[in-house]
Tab-separated table of C-alpha atoms in Angstrom:
chain	number	residue	atom	x	y	z
A	1	MET	CA	53.092	29.468	-45.068
A	2	ALA	CA	56.599	28.380	-46.008
A	3	THR	CA	59.433	29.301	-43.679
A	4	PRO	CA	61.798	31.749	-45.388
A	5	PRO	CA	65.319	30.410	-45.966
A	6	THR	CA	68.034	31.296	-43.492
A	7	LEU	CA	69.986	34.323	-44.675
A	8	LEU	CA	73.657	33.935	-43.907
A	9	PRO	CA	76.026	36.900	-43.800
A	10	PRO	CA	78.258	37.307	-46.858
A	11	TYR	CA	81.859	36.179	-46.548
A	12	SER	CA	82.990	39.789	-46.806
A	13	ALA	CA	81.149	40.563	-43.567
A	14	LEU	CA	83.008	37.835	-41.698
A	15	TYR	CA	86.526	38.896	-42.668
A	16	PRO	CA	88.286	41.912	-41.133
A	17	THR	CA	88.850	44.918	-43.368
A	18	THR	CA	91.843	46.236	-41.407
A	19	ARG	CA	94.599	44.688	-39.374
A	20	SER	CA	93.766	44.626	-35.677
A	21	PRO	CA	96.274	46.480	-33.471
A	22	ARG	CA	95.192	44.544	-30.384
A	23	VAL	CA	97.663	42.330	-28.573
A	24	ARG	CA	96.139	39.633	-26.399
A	25	SER	CA	98.072	38.465	-23.352
A	26	LEU	CA	96.985	35.049	-22.156
A	27	ARG	CA	96.117	34.746	-18.500
A	28	PRO	CA	98.031	32.176	-16.436
A	29	ILE	CA	96.241	28.838	-16.262
A	30	THR	CA	94.868	27.776	-12.896
A	31	ASP	CA	93.998	24.159	-12.170
A	32	PRO	CA	91.784	24.087	-9.065
A	33	HIS	CA	90.486	20.585	-9.812
A	34	ALA	CA	93.901	19.081	-10.642
A	35	VAL	CA	92.885	17.857	-14.103
A	36	LEU	CA	95.665	19.378	-16.224
A	37	ASN	CA	99.240	18.343	-17.004
A	38	ARG	CA	98.422	14.679	-16.693
A	39	ASP	CA	97.531	11.601	-18.692
A	40	VAL	CA	93.761	11.546	-19.179
A	41	GLU	CA	93.789	7.749	-19.131
A	42	ALA	CA	95.599	7.658	-15.774
A	43	SER	CA	93.033	9.924	-14.121
A	44	GLY	CA	90.418	7.264	-13.440
A	45	SER	CA	87.374	6.111	-15.375
A	46	ASP	CA	85.841	9.580	-15.040
A	47	GLY	CA	89.037	11.445	-15.915
A	48	LEU	CA	87.790	12.789	-19.246
A	49	GLU	CA	84.478	13.890	-17.744
A	50	ARG	CA	86.178	15.697	-14.850
A	51	LEU	CA	88.561	17.378	-17.284
A	52	ALA	CA	85.685	18.593	-19.436
A	53	ALA	CA	83.637	19.735	-16.449
A	54	SER	CA	86.573	21.834	-15.302
A	55	ARG	CA	87.492	23.318	-18.680
A	56	ALA	CA	84.195	23.610	-20.621
A	57	SER	CA	81.999	26.685	-20.651
A	58	PRO	CA	79.824	26.386	-17.525
A	59	LYS	CA	76.929	27.995	-19.386
A	60	THR	CA	76.952	26.147	-22.719
A	61	ARG	CA	79.220	23.117	-22.045
A	62	ASP	CA	81.180	24.028	-25.183
A	63	LEU	CA	84.799	22.840	-25.217
A	64	VAL	CA	87.439	23.390	-27.910
A	65	ILE	CA	89.913	20.551	-28.534
A	66	ILE	CA	93.276	21.486	-30.070
A	67	ALA	CA	95.798	18.721	-30.771
A	68	THR	CA	99.539	19.240	-31.080
A	69	ASN	CA	102.808	17.374	-31.262
A	70	GLU	CA	106.237	18.645	-30.249
A	71	HIS	CA	106.783	20.329	-33.622
A	72	ASN	CA	103.669	22.532	-33.560
A	73	VAL	CA	103.457	23.848	-30.001
A	74	GLU	CA	103.977	27.456	-31.094
A	75	VAL	CA	101.249	27.109	-33.723
A	76	ALA	CA	98.894	25.661	-31.108
A	77	ALA	CA	99.744	28.503	-28.706
A	78	ASN	CA	98.847	31.010	-31.427
A	79	CYS	CA	95.549	29.188	-31.896
A	80	VAL	CA	94.823	29.510	-28.163
A	81	ALA	CA	95.646	33.225	-28.354
A	82	ASN	CA	93.333	33.515	-31.363
A	83	LEU	CA	90.554	31.868	-29.347
A	84	ALA	CA	91.116	34.355	-26.533
A	85	ALA	CA	90.967	37.240	-29.013
A	86	VAL	CA	87.420	36.233	-30.006
A	87	GLY	CA	86.351	35.633	-26.403
A	88	ILE	CA	86.915	31.891	-25.932
A	89	ASP	CA	88.948	30.492	-23.039
A	90	TYR	CA	87.298	27.079	-22.688
A	91	TYR	CA	89.678	24.713	-24.444
A	92	ILE	CA	92.076	21.847	-23.882
A	93	LEU	CA	95.395	21.326	-25.604
A	94	LEU	CA	95.709	17.602	-26.319
A	95	ALA	CA	99.405	16.763	-26.649
A	96	ASN	CA	101.084	13.622	-27.846
A	97	LYS	CA	103.769	13.720	-25.140
A	98	GLN	CA	104.047	14.518	-21.452
A	99	SER	CA	107.043	16.748	-22.149
A	100	ILE	CA	104.843	19.187	-24.082
A	101	CYS	CA	102.569	19.722	-21.087
A	102	GLN	CA	105.601	20.185	-18.850
A	103	ARG	CA	106.889	22.789	-21.286
A	104	VAL	CA	103.685	24.866	-21.236
A	105	GLN	CA	102.554	24.194	-17.663
A	106	GLY	CA	100.841	27.213	-16.148
A	107	ARG	CA	100.516	28.867	-19.551
A	108	LEU	CA	98.332	26.506	-21.601
A	109	ALA	CA	95.628	24.046	-20.489
A	110	CYS	CA	97.421	20.881	-21.551
A	111	VAL	CA	96.831	17.139	-21.148
A	112	TRP	CA	98.179	14.065	-22.895
A	113	SER	CA	96.783	10.596	-23.441
A	114	SER	CA	98.131	7.057	-23.385
A	115	LEU	CA	94.879	5.673	-24.824
A	116	LEU	CA	96.511	4.272	-27.968
A	117	GLU	CA	100.039	3.895	-26.641
A	118	PRO	CA	99.800	0.059	-26.719
A	119	TYR	CA	99.281	0.345	-30.489
A	120	ARG	CA	102.175	2.671	-31.312
A	121	GLN	CA	104.126	-0.066	-33.090
A	122	ARG	CA	101.013	-1.187	-34.923
A	123	LEU	CA	100.607	2.351	-36.237
A	124	ARG	CA	104.223	2.380	-37.331
A	125	ASP	CA	103.530	-0.860	-39.168
A	126	ALA	CA	100.793	1.048	-40.987
A	127	ASN	CA	103.292	3.697	-42.090
A	128	ALA	CA	101.656	6.141	-39.645
A	129	GLY	CA	103.254	8.176	-36.877
A	130	GLY	CA	102.513	9.877	-33.600
A	131	MET	CA	100.389	12.627	-35.128
A	132	GLN	CA	98.060	10.102	-36.762
A	133	MET	CA	97.693	8.435	-33.366
A	134	LEU	CA	96.883	11.783	-31.765
A	135	TRP	CA	94.248	12.502	-34.416
A	136	LEU	CA	92.564	9.183	-33.648
A	137	VAL	CA	92.560	10.023	-29.936
A	138	ARG	CA	90.937	13.421	-30.478
A	139	GLN	CA	88.107	11.843	-32.475
A	140	ILE	CA	87.505	9.223	-29.787
A	141	TYR	CA	87.512	11.865	-27.056
A	142	ALA	CA	85.206	14.167	-29.031
A	143	SER	CA	82.744	11.286	-29.343
A	144	ARG	CA	82.921	10.434	-25.661
A	145	LEU	CA	82.496	14.077	-24.672
A	146	ALA	CA	79.390	14.400	-26.847
A	147	VAL	CA	77.911	11.293	-25.206
A	148	LEU	CA	78.645	12.859	-21.799
A	149	GLY	CA	76.602	15.916	-22.766
A	150	PHE	CA	79.394	18.309	-23.730
A	151	ASN	CA	79.630	20.159	-27.045
A	152	PRO	CA	83.120	19.573	-28.481
A	153	LEU	CA	84.577	21.817	-31.158
A	154	VAL	CA	87.531	20.044	-32.777
A	155	LEU	CA	89.840	22.688	-34.203
A	156	ASP	CA	93.064	22.208	-36.158
A	157	SER	CA	95.861	24.217	-34.570
A	158	ASP	CA	96.544	26.108	-37.816
A	159	SER	CA	93.002	27.496	-37.950
A	160	ILE	CA	92.346	31.247	-37.879
A	161	LEU	CA	89.176	32.715	-36.374
A	162	PHE	CA	87.928	36.226	-37.088
A	163	HIS	CA	84.791	35.873	-34.965
A	164	ASN	CA	83.551	33.721	-32.124
A	165	PRO	CA	82.235	30.654	-34.012
A	166	PHE	CA	79.764	29.817	-31.255
A	167	ASP	CA	78.180	33.266	-31.586
A	168	VAL	CA	78.034	32.988	-35.385
A	169	ILE	CA	76.356	29.570	-35.148
A	170	ALA	CA	73.884	30.687	-32.481
A	171	THR	CA	72.905	33.729	-34.555
A	172	HIS	CA	72.825	32.339	-38.081
A	173	LEU	CA	72.681	28.516	-37.901
A	174	PRO	CA	70.850	27.418	-34.752
A	175	GLY	CA	69.137	24.068	-34.404
A	176	TYR	CA	71.700	21.681	-35.884
A	177	GLN	CA	73.764	19.023	-34.125
A	178	PHE	CA	76.713	18.778	-36.527
A	179	TYR	CA	78.661	21.652	-38.056
A	180	VAL	CA	81.645	20.760	-40.218
A	181	MET	CA	84.049	22.317	-42.680
A	182	ALA	CA	83.923	20.589	-46.048
A	183	ASP	CA	86.956	20.469	-48.309
A	184	ASN	CA	89.031	18.027	-50.323
A	185	SER	CA	90.846	16.577	-47.295
A	186	GLY	CA	88.128	13.954	-46.981
A	187	THR	CA	86.991	11.335	-49.476
A	188	TRP	CA	83.416	10.990	-50.715
A	189	SER	CA	81.895	13.002	-47.847
A	190	SER	CA	84.368	15.933	-48.091
A	191	ILE	CA	84.338	16.116	-44.273
A	192	ASN	CA	87.376	17.766	-42.710
A	193	CYS	CA	87.806	15.876	-39.435
A	194	GLY	CA	89.986	18.654	-38.051
A	195	THR	CA	87.271	21.310	-37.945
A	196	TYR	CA	83.792	20.437	-36.695
A	197	TYR	CA	81.361	21.052	-33.844
A	198	LEU	CA	78.992	18.589	-32.176
A	199	LYS	CA	76.203	20.389	-30.313
A	200	GLY	CA	73.417	18.930	-28.190
A	201	VAL	CA	73.887	15.484	-29.695
A	202	ASP	CA	71.418	12.766	-28.743
A	203	PRO	CA	73.665	10.146	-27.060
A	204	ARG	CA	71.459	7.398	-28.515
A	205	GLY	CA	70.952	8.957	-31.929
A	206	THR	CA	72.206	8.049	-35.382
A	207	LEU	CA	74.703	10.923	-35.586
A	208	ILE	CA	76.756	9.967	-32.549
A	209	ARG	CA	76.830	6.360	-33.722
A	210	ALA	CA	79.133	7.530	-36.501
A	211	TRP	CA	81.711	8.442	-33.855
A	212	THR	CA	81.156	5.438	-31.608
A	213	ASN	CA	81.568	3.265	-34.687
A	214	PHE	CA	84.684	5.272	-35.528
A	215	GLU	CA	86.124	4.114	-32.206
A	216	ARG	CA	85.021	0.533	-32.847
A	217	ARG	CA	86.581	0.518	-36.311
A	218	ALA	CA	89.814	2.110	-35.091
A	219	PHE	CA	90.329	-0.530	-32.427
A	220	ALA	CA	89.359	-3.283	-34.867
A	221	VAL	CA	92.148	-2.157	-37.201
A	222	LEU	CA	94.705	-1.682	-34.417
A	223	ASN	CA	93.925	-4.613	-32.137
A	224	THR	CA	94.892	-7.367	-34.569
A	225	SER	CA	98.064	-8.937	-35.888
A	226	ARG	CA	96.840	-9.086	-39.474
A	227	PRO	CA	99.249	-7.305	-41.824
A	228	PHE	CA	98.164	-4.065	-43.413
A	229	PRO	CA	97.537	-4.145	-47.167
A	230	VAL	CA	100.152	-2.369	-49.221
A	231	THR	CA	99.681	0.414	-51.719
A	232	THR	CA	99.897	-0.205	-55.434
A	233	THR	CA	102.187	2.802	-55.896
A	234	ASN	CA	105.157	2.078	-53.621
A	235	GLY	CA	104.412	-1.253	-51.967
A	236	ARG	CA	104.379	0.241	-48.459
A	237	PRO	CA	101.571	-0.289	-45.915
A	238	GLU	CA	98.486	1.828	-46.546
A	239	PRO	CA	98.177	4.532	-43.822
A	240	LEU	CA	94.683	5.549	-44.950
A	241	LEU	CA	93.324	2.621	-42.932
A	242	VAL	CA	94.207	4.492	-39.735
A	243	TRP	CA	93.551	8.004	-41.020
A	244	GLU	CA	90.745	9.770	-39.142
A	245	ASN	CA	89.084	11.132	-42.275
A	246	THR	CA	88.911	7.710	-43.911
A	247	LEU	CA	87.518	5.987	-40.825
A	248	LEU	CA	84.841	8.614	-40.277
A	249	ASP	CA	83.931	8.574	-43.964
A	250	TRP	CA	83.392	4.820	-43.714
A	251	THR	CA	81.022	5.224	-40.791
A	252	PHE	CA	78.955	7.808	-42.658
A	253	ALA	CA	78.977	5.623	-45.753
A	254	GLY	CA	77.722	2.755	-43.607
A	255	ALA	CA	74.923	4.926	-42.281
A	256	ARG	CA	73.849	5.733	-45.837
A	257	ALA	CA	74.097	2.148	-47.032
A	258	HIS	CA	72.435	0.480	-44.063
A	259	SER	CA	69.574	2.833	-43.220
A	260	GLY	CA	71.092	4.567	-40.230
A	261	ASP	CA	73.407	1.845	-38.925
A	262	PRO	CA	77.033	2.893	-39.459
């Protein structure tokens, strides 16, 4: 007998019908394991794992990753408050500068990373800035967290949640390893690299190889002195070569073209 198709709730059921009068006050952040307000890369070879173990849900190992630069701290803080409003307090704020974490210390769970700092000038040569570097870092960390057995939810800071996404997924879409928002920010795959969830990923499986190959490709582009190709429109270096969506699209395209090997 055929299994009936999964019935998802209509969009109208997921959106509020009235404005909520609730005001959510964020609790002060405690750091009993001394993993916050520091450079993840300077915290030892197990720094990322210790950070995740301290901040992830102890029951589900879910962990939300929100990235921000100095211009979007207030937006990121609103995103954290939004998470709290739907019952989620297991997150990390990944900043591009130490000064951001100093600014929000005790109020937001903040860390920064020097992972790609040696390539800052290389990124500038590619007509890319600090935010592009931060986006690359969040993809690399999401991959490494999935391999370590955590379930990262990458969430753009300007996202708005009306319900706990983990509850919605558990109720209506259980059994998958990759949940992603599709829109026109990507290329052929339509994957939005700023909003996705990796859950229970096999660390040796085909899916996670897309992200480990993302890291390999990113370092291959950055760790070379070869000049970047220029665009045909303005003659400037092509930043798409270090854009997270493009790199991840390439890995998925490779998986399709080479029978599972990205």
